[in-house]
GROMACS .gro file of C-alpha atoms in nm:
model
  213
    1ALA     CA    1   0.000   0.000   0.000
    2GLN     CA    2   0.086   0.369  -0.012
    3VAL     CA    3   0.005   0.622   0.260
    4HIS     CA    4  -0.097   0.979   0.172
    5GLU     CA    5  -0.175   1.282   0.384
    6GLY     CA    6  -0.519   1.438   0.344
    7ILE     CA    7  -0.787   1.654   0.503
    8LEU     CA    8  -1.146   1.561   0.573
    9LYS     CA    9  -1.313   1.882   0.451
   10LYS     CA   10  -1.640   1.830   0.635
   11GLU     CA   11  -1.471   1.761   0.970
   12ASN     CA   12  -1.158   1.975   0.899
   13ILE     CA   13  -0.931   1.698   1.031
   14ASN     CA   14  -0.582   1.602   0.909
   15VAL     CA   15  -0.574   1.235   0.819
   16ALA     CA   16  -0.348   0.963   0.684
   17ILE     CA   17  -0.501   0.762   0.398
   18LYS     CA   18  -0.369   0.412   0.334
   19VAL     CA   19  -0.449   0.299  -0.021
   20GLN     CA   20  -0.380  -0.038  -0.181
   21ARG     CA   21  -0.172  -0.039  -0.496
   22PRO     CA   22  -0.361  -0.116  -0.820
   23ASN     CA   23  -0.385  -0.484  -0.922
   24ILE     CA   24  -0.195  -0.594  -0.608
   25HIS     CA   25  -0.431  -0.888  -0.543
   26HIS     CA   26  -0.343  -1.052  -0.876
   27ILE     CA   27   0.031  -0.989  -0.834
   28ILE     CA   28   0.046  -1.133  -0.482
   29LYS     CA   29  -0.170  -1.436  -0.565
   30THR     CA   30   0.055  -1.514  -0.863
   31ASP     CA   31   0.369  -1.489  -0.646
   32LEU     CA   32   0.214  -1.709  -0.377
   33LYS     CA   33   0.120  -1.972  -0.635
   34ILE     CA   34   0.482  -1.981  -0.753
   35LEU     CA   35   0.601  -2.019  -0.392
   36GLU     CA   36   0.354  -2.304  -0.333
   37GLU     CA   37   0.481  -2.496  -0.636
   38LEU     CA   38   0.849  -2.436  -0.551
   39SER     CA   39   0.803  -2.541  -0.188
   40GLN     CA   40   0.632  -2.865  -0.297
   41ILE     CA   41   0.908  -2.942  -0.550
   42ILE     CA   42   1.178  -2.886  -0.285
   43ASN     CA   43   0.987  -3.094  -0.031
   44ASP     CA   44   0.950  -3.382  -0.280
   45ARG     CA   45   1.308  -3.379  -0.408
   46VAL     CA   46   1.525  -3.268  -0.113
   47GLU     CA   47   1.480  -3.510   0.176
   48VAL     CA   48   1.662  -3.298   0.438
   49SER     CA   49   1.419  -3.009   0.373
   50ARG     CA   50   1.118  -3.210   0.491
   51VAL     CA   51   1.192  -3.145   0.857
   52TYR     CA   52   1.098  -2.779   0.790
   53ASN     CA   53   0.771  -2.867   0.612
   54LEU     CA   54   0.808  -2.587   0.355
   55PRO     CA   55   0.461  -2.637   0.200
   56GLU     CA   56   0.298  -2.577   0.540
   57ILE     CA   57   0.510  -2.263   0.594
   58VAL     CA   58   0.400  -2.128   0.255
   59GLN     CA   59   0.036  -2.208   0.337
   60GLU     CA   60   0.066  -2.005   0.658
   61LEU     CA   61   0.235  -1.720   0.466
   62ASN     CA   62  -0.044  -1.735   0.207
   63LYS     CA   63  -0.310  -1.704   0.476
   64MET     CA   64  -0.136  -1.412   0.652
   65ILE     CA   65  -0.067  -1.209   0.338
   66LEU     CA   66  -0.419  -1.251   0.195
   67ASN     CA   67  -0.558  -1.141   0.532
   68GLU     CA   68  -0.342  -0.828   0.511
   69LEU     CA   69  -0.506  -0.740   0.179
   70ASP     CA   70  -0.841  -0.701   0.355
   71PHE     CA   71  -0.827  -0.351   0.502
   72LYS     CA   72  -1.163  -0.399   0.676
   73ARG     CA   73  -0.994  -0.666   0.885
   74GLU     CA   74  -0.710  -0.426   0.967
   75VAL     CA   75  -0.962  -0.161   1.076
   76ARG     CA   76  -1.122  -0.414   1.313
   77ASN     CA   77  -0.778  -0.503   1.451
   78ILE     CA   78  -0.693  -0.137   1.521
   79ASN     CA   79  -1.026  -0.079   1.693
   80ILE     CA   80  -0.977  -0.388   1.914
   81ALA     CA   81  -0.626  -0.275   2.014
   82ARG     CA   82  -0.750   0.082   2.080
   83HIS     CA   83  -1.014  -0.055   2.315
   84ASN     CA   84  -0.760  -0.278   2.494
   85PHE     CA   85  -0.532   0.018   2.569
   86LEU     CA   86  -0.787   0.291   2.646
   87LYS     CA   87  -0.658   0.329   3.003
   88ASP     CA   88  -0.284   0.319   2.918
   89ASP     CA   89  -0.159   0.675   2.863
   90ARG     CA   90   0.181   0.555   2.733
   91PHE     CA   91   0.036   0.398   2.418
   92TYR     CA   92  -0.183   0.556   2.151
   93LEU     CA   93  -0.344   0.429   1.832
   94PRO     CA   94  -0.502   0.654   1.568
   95GLU     CA   95  -0.876   0.707   1.548
   96ILE     CA   96  -1.032   0.538   1.245
   97PHE     CA   97  -1.288   0.725   1.033
   98GLN     CA   98  -1.516   0.438   0.935
   99ASP     CA   99  -1.719   0.638   0.681
  100TYR     CA  100  -1.405   0.679   0.470
  101CYS     CA  101  -1.280   0.319   0.485
  102SER     CA  102  -1.329   0.023   0.254
  103GLN     CA  103  -1.161  -0.308   0.175
  104GLU     CA  104  -0.887  -0.115  -0.009
  105VAL     CA  105  -0.872   0.217   0.181
  106ILE     CA  106  -0.816   0.309   0.548
  107THR     CA  107  -0.863   0.669   0.661
  108MET     CA  108  -0.721   0.738   1.005
  109GLU     CA  109  -0.609   1.019   1.231
  110LYS     CA  110  -0.268   1.155   1.128
  111LEU     CA  111  -0.011   1.100   1.402
  112ASP     CA  112   0.264   1.354   1.472
  113GLY     CA  113   0.594   1.177   1.527
  114VAL     CA  114   0.859   0.959   1.363
  115SER     CA  115   0.931   0.589   1.334
  116LEU     CA  116   1.159   0.428   1.591
  117LYS     CA  117   1.401   0.352   1.307
  118GLU     CA  118   1.443   0.727   1.242
  119LYS     CA  119   1.431   0.827   1.608
  120ILE     CA  120   1.695   0.592   1.754
  121PRO     CA  121   2.007   0.778   1.626
  122THR     CA  122   1.899   1.101   1.802
  123MET     CA  123   1.774   0.947   2.128
  124PRO     CA  124   1.986   0.979   2.445
  125SER     CA  125   2.072   0.646   2.606
  126ASN     CA  126   1.840   0.695   2.905
  127ARG     CA  127   1.547   0.768   2.672
  128ARG     CA  128   1.629   0.457   2.467
  129ILE     CA  129   1.618   0.241   2.780
  130GLU     CA  130   1.291   0.401   2.895
  131THR     CA  131   1.132   0.350   2.552
  132ALA     CA  132   1.250  -0.013   2.540
  133HIS     CA  133   1.093  -0.082   2.881
  134ILE     CA  134   0.765   0.080   2.780
  135PHE     CA  135   0.747  -0.106   2.451
  136LEU     CA  136   0.837  -0.440   2.610
  137ASP     CA  137   0.563  -0.389   2.867
  138ILE     CA  138   0.313  -0.304   2.592
  139LEU     CA  139   0.408  -0.616   2.395
  140LEU     CA  140   0.380  -0.842   2.699
  141LYS     CA  141   0.040  -0.695   2.784
  142GLN     CA  142  -0.081  -0.768   2.432
  143ILE     CA  143   0.044  -1.128   2.441
  144LEU     CA  144  -0.010  -1.236   2.801
  145GLU     CA  145  -0.301  -1.018   2.916
  146HIS     CA  146  -0.510  -0.943   2.608
  147GLY     CA  147  -0.424  -1.248   2.397
  148PHE     CA  148  -0.438  -1.019   2.093
  149PHE     CA  149  -0.110  -0.880   1.962
  150HIS     CA  150   0.060  -0.699   1.674
  151ALA     CA  151   0.250  -0.969   1.483
  152ASP     CA  152   0.493  -0.749   1.287
  153PRO     CA  153   0.648  -0.497   1.533
  154HIS     CA  154   0.964  -0.405   1.339
  155PRO     CA  155   1.122  -0.058   1.395
  156GLY     CA  156   0.947   0.088   1.089
  157ASN     CA  157   0.607   0.004   1.243
  158ILE     CA  158   0.690   0.147   1.586
  159PHE     CA  159   0.608   0.518   1.606
  160ILE     CA  160   0.734   0.765   1.868
  161LEU     CA  161   0.486   1.051   1.893
  162ASN     CA  162   0.580   1.412   1.963
  163ASN     CA  163   0.420   1.380   2.308
  164ASN     CA  164   0.656   1.082   2.374
  165LYS     CA  165   0.376   0.826   2.359
  166VAL     CA  166   0.439   0.503   2.168
  167SER     CA  167   0.226   0.382   1.878
  168LEU     CA  168   0.217   0.081   1.647
  169LEU     CA  169   0.131   0.107   1.279
  170ASP     CA  170   0.019  -0.154   1.024
  171TRP     CA  171  -0.221  -0.388   1.207
  172GLY     CA  172  -0.280  -0.613   0.907
  173MET     CA  173  -0.103  -0.903   1.078
  174VAL     CA  174  -0.208  -0.996   1.433
  175GLY     CA  175  -0.193  -1.300   1.656
  176ARG     CA  176  -0.446  -1.441   1.902
  177LEU     CA  177  -0.382  -1.666   2.201
  178SER     CA  178  -0.629  -1.863   2.409
  179PRO     CA  179  -0.625  -1.822   2.791
  180SER     CA  180  -0.474  -2.171   2.832
  181VAL     CA  181  -0.183  -2.090   2.600
  182ARG     CA  182  -0.125  -1.757   2.779
  183PHE     CA  183  -0.102  -1.933   3.114
  184ARG     CA  184   0.148  -2.181   2.972
  185LEU     CA  185   0.357  -1.898   2.829
  186LEU     CA  186   0.376  -1.752   3.181
  187ASP     CA  187   0.504  -2.092   3.294
  188LEU     CA  188   0.763  -2.075   3.016
  189VAL     CA  189   0.887  -1.733   3.129
  190GLU     CA  190   0.911  -1.851   3.490
  191GLY     CA  191   1.093  -2.166   3.377
  192ILE     CA  192   1.347  -1.958   3.184
  193VAL     CA  193   1.402  -1.721   3.478
  194GLU     CA  194   1.443  -2.012   3.723
  195LYS     CA  195   1.645  -2.222   3.471
  196ASP     CA  196   1.396  -2.506   3.516
  197ILE     CA  197   1.461  -2.724   3.209
  198GLU     CA  198   1.183  -2.974   3.281
  199ARG     CA  199   0.926  -2.694   3.313
  200ILE     CA  200   1.046  -2.537   2.987
  201MET     CA  201   1.024  -2.868   2.801
  202ASP     CA  202   0.678  -2.934   2.945
  203VAL     CA  203   0.550  -2.601   2.805
  204VAL     CA  204   0.720  -2.649   2.467
  205LEU     CA  205   0.567  -2.995   2.427
  206PHE     CA  206   0.226  -2.857   2.527
  207LEU     CA  207   0.250  -2.582   2.263
  208CYS     CA  208   0.357  -2.835   1.996
  209TYR     CA  209   0.060  -3.055   2.087
  210ALA     CA  210  -0.176  -2.755   2.080
  211LYS     CA  211  -0.054  -2.659   1.730
  212LYS     CA  212  -0.085  -3.017   1.603
  213ASN     CA  213  -0.447  -3.036   1.723
   0.00000   0.00000   0.00000
């Protein structure tokens, strides 16, 4: 997609407008079909590759990317995350203007700030540490408390606002965790902290079993 700055004339509000590139559905589906065929060929002909199950990885990639093409889904994801963090004044997500959204367009509040990637070189060390702690806490809350998390938090998607709040952009890819999996992940963290190998292995085997079923 491309993102453009605009103004809602009726409301007199500055907005960011995310627009899908023309014909992108066809291009991506063609590329994914090629990947599917290549992964199956490699899986059939290269025995050592089978441990990675490349066809299944490509299927998962296919599902995630096609979901990202549905901007209505991304709008829902942003609204869910906004609701989850309403009472956290360290984290802010843009307001969505539903009347100006579609499957190929998202119109949202324009945020004033820069990406973490651009901000890091100019940040003093104490501010870097503070920002890292805040962002880690926000990520852990998403995963362990809400069970709904941003699945692509690279530095280009992390935004530092002019008021020093943190934001996350591009909610096309998210993850969801059931309460039982969240509890087991807490066990995993405790096992790592306490260097309890048996506890760690117990959680890992549980997660593998959960995925299989």
